Coordinates of C-alpha atoms and ligand atoms in Angstrom, one line a residue:
M1 CA 0.0 0.0 0.0
N2 CA 1.4 3.4 -0.9
Q3 CA 1.4 5.8 2.0
P4 CA -2.2 7.1 2.3
A5 CA -2.9 10.8 3.1
V6 CA -6.4 11.1 4.6
L7 CA -8.4 14.3 5.3
F8 CA -11.6 14.1 7.2
V9 CA -14.1 16.9 6.6
C10 CA -17.2 18.0 8.4
L11 CA -18.8 21.5 8.7
G12 CA -17.1 23.1 11.6
N13 CA -14.0 20.9 12.2
I14 CA -14.7 21.0 16.0
C15 CA -16.9 18.0 16.6
R16 CA -17.1 15.1 14.1
S17 CA -14.0 15.4 11.9
P18 CA -11.5 15.9 14.7
L19 CA -13.0 12.7 16.3
A20 CA -12.7 10.9 13.0
E21 CA -9.1 12.0 12.7
A22 CA -8.4 10.8 16.3
A23 CA -10.2 7.4 15.7
F24 CA -8.3 6.9 12.4
R25 CA -5.0 7.8 14.0
A26 CA -5.7 5.2 16.7
E27 CA -6.7 2.6 14.2
I28 CA -3.5 3.0 12.0
G29 CA -1.4 3.1 15.1
R30 CA -2.8 -0.3 16.2
A31 CA -2.3 -1.7 12.7
G32 CA 1.3 -0.3 12.5
I33 CA 0.5 1.7 9.3
D34 CA 2.0 5.0 8.5
A35 CA -0.3 7.6 7.0
I36 CA -0.7 11.4 6.8
V37 CA -3.9 12.3 8.7
D38 CA -5.7 15.6 9.2
S39 CA -9.2 17.1 9.4
A40 CA -10.8 20.3 8.2
G41 CA -14.2 22.0 7.9
T42 CA -16.1 23.3 5.0
G43 CA -17.1 26.3 7.1
H44 CA -14.8 29.1 8.4
W45 CA -16.5 30.0 11.7
H46 CA -14.3 28.0 14.0
V47 CA -10.9 28.4 12.3
G48 CA -8.2 28.3 14.9
A49 CA -10.4 26.9 17.6
P50 CA -9.8 23.7 19.6
P51 CA -12.3 20.9 19.4
D52 CA -15.6 21.4 21.2
R53 CA -15.3 20.5 24.9
R54 CA -17.7 17.6 24.5
A55 CA -15.6 16.2 21.7
Q56 CA -12.4 16.6 23.8
A57 CA -14.2 14.8 26.6
V58 CA -15.4 11.8 24.6
A59 CA -11.9 11.4 23.1
A60 CA -10.4 11.6 26.6
R61 CA -12.8 8.9 27.8
H62 CA -11.2 6.7 25.1
G63 CA -7.7 7.6 26.1
I64 CA -7.0 10.1 23.3
D65 CA -5.9 13.7 23.8
I66 CA -7.2 16.0 21.0
T67 CA -6.9 19.3 23.0
G68 CA -4.0 20.4 20.7
Y69 CA -6.1 20.1 17.5
R70 CA -7.0 23.4 15.8
A71 CA -9.8 23.9 13.3
R72 CA -9.0 24.9 9.8
Q73 CA -11.0 25.3 6.6
V74 CA -10.6 22.9 3.7
E75 CA -8.8 24.5 0.7
E76 CA -8.2 23.6 -3.0
A77 CA -4.6 22.4 -2.3
D78 CA -6.0 19.7 0.0
F79 CA -7.3 17.9 -3.0
H80 CA -3.7 17.6 -4.3
R81 CA -2.1 17.0 -0.9
F82 CA -4.4 14.2 0.2
T83 CA -5.0 10.9 -1.5
H84 CA -8.4 10.5 0.2
V85 CA -10.8 13.2 1.3
V86 CA -13.6 11.7 3.5
A87 CA -16.8 13.6 4.2
L88 CA -18.8 13.0 7.4
D89 CA -22.2 13.7 5.8
E90 CA -23.8 14.2 2.4
A91 CA -23.8 18.0 2.6
N92 CA -20.1 18.0 3.3
L93 CA -19.6 15.7 0.3
R94 CA -21.6 18.0 -1.9
D95 CA -19.6 21.0 -0.8
L96 CA -16.4 19.2 -1.4
R97 CA -17.4 18.2 -4.9
E98 CA -18.0 21.9 -5.6
I99 CA -14.6 23.1 -4.5
R100 CA -12.6 20.2 -5.8
P101 CA -10.3 21.3 -8.7
G102 CA -11.0 19.3 -11.9
D103 CA -7.5 17.9 -12.1
A104 CA -7.2 16.9 -8.4
P105 CA -6.3 13.2 -7.8
A106 CA -7.9 12.9 -4.3
R107 CA -10.7 10.3 -4.0
L108 CA -13.8 11.6 -2.3
S109 CA -16.0 9.4 -0.2
L110 CA -18.5 9.4 2.6
L111 CA -17.0 7.9 5.9
L112 CA -19.8 5.5 6.6
D113 CA -19.8 4.2 3.0
H114 CA -16.8 2.2 4.2
V115 CA -18.9 0.4 6.8
P116 CA -20.9 -2.6 5.6
G117 CA -24.6 -2.0 6.0
R118 CA -24.2 1.8 6.5
M119 CA -23.8 2.9 2.9
G120 CA -25.1 6.5 2.5
D121 CA -25.5 7.1 6.2
A122 CA -24.4 10.4 7.8
V123 CA -22.4 10.8 10.9
A124 CA -25.1 13.0 12.6
D125 CA -24.0 16.5 13.7
P126 CA -23.9 16.4 17.5
Y127 CA -23.2 20.2 17.9
Y128 CA -26.7 21.3 18.9
G129 CA -27.6 18.1 20.9
D130 CA -26.6 17.0 24.4
A131 CA -23.3 15.3 25.4
S132 CA -24.7 11.8 24.8
G133 CA -24.7 12.6 21.1
F134 CA -20.9 12.6 21.2
D135 CA -20.9 8.9 22.3
T136 CA -22.9 8.1 19.1
T137 CA -20.5 10.2 17.1
W138 CA -17.5 8.3 18.6
R139 CA -19.1 5.0 17.8
D140 CA -19.8 6.0 14.2
V141 CA -16.3 7.5 13.5
S142 CA -14.7 4.5 15.1
D143 CA -16.6 2.1 12.9
G144 CA -15.9 4.4 9.9
A145 CA -12.2 4.5 10.7
R146 CA -12.0 0.7 10.9
G147 CA -13.9 0.3 7.7
L148 CA -11.8 3.0 5.9
L149 CA -8.6 1.3 6.9
E150 CA -9.9 -2.0 5.7
S151 CA -10.9 -0.4 2.3
L152 CA -7.4 1.1 2.0
M153 CA -5.7 -2.1 2.8
R154 CA -7.9 -4.1 0.4
S155 CA -7.6 -1.8 -2.5
G156 CA -4.0 -0.9 -1.8
R157 CA -4.7 2.8 -2.2
Ligands
LIG1 P1 -19.0 19.7 13.2 O1 -20.1 20.3 14.1 O2 -19.3 20.0 11.8 O3 -19.1 18.2 13.5 O4 -17.7 20.3 13.7 C1 -20.5 21.7 14.0 C2 -19.8 22.6 14.7 C3 -20.2 23.9 14.6 C4 -21.3 24.3 13.8 C5 -22.0 23.3 13.2 C6 -21.6 22.0 13.3 N1 -21.8 25.6 13.8 O5 -22.8 25.9 13.1 O6 -21.1 26.5 14.3

């Protein structure tokens, strides 16, 4: 497998995509695989901000420190820098298709498309809900991270 470079993208880059980044980092760490991993948002509102406290808390409950992550907005160069750009929901995927340069090699996908039986499902936005929503988010992004790694290992890219 060539070294993958994976970018996870949600709306704000403070809830779902930092958790997807953290879960995927943990997954490749366990598998002993080297990859470039990052996350970004389609929106600009939270640029420079750390993950939402509830996202920090759920990551910490799973032994992962994401307090040093900082939000950034996705940019055209990302489609050249990353081999895989992975959206957390369908709206994110639509936005990514719009800003992707025509000649960019990055493969676009929806995170849960990599999970058998969850094709087309969104990782629901937990931002306006209560803290328990973040446990659901963690479960979804962990399943997605495992499925994505399996896809990458199976296809070799
Ligand atoms: P995220 O959640 O896309 O998972 O980071 C959100 C964070 C902030 C907002 C929306 C969703 N917001 O509207 O500010």
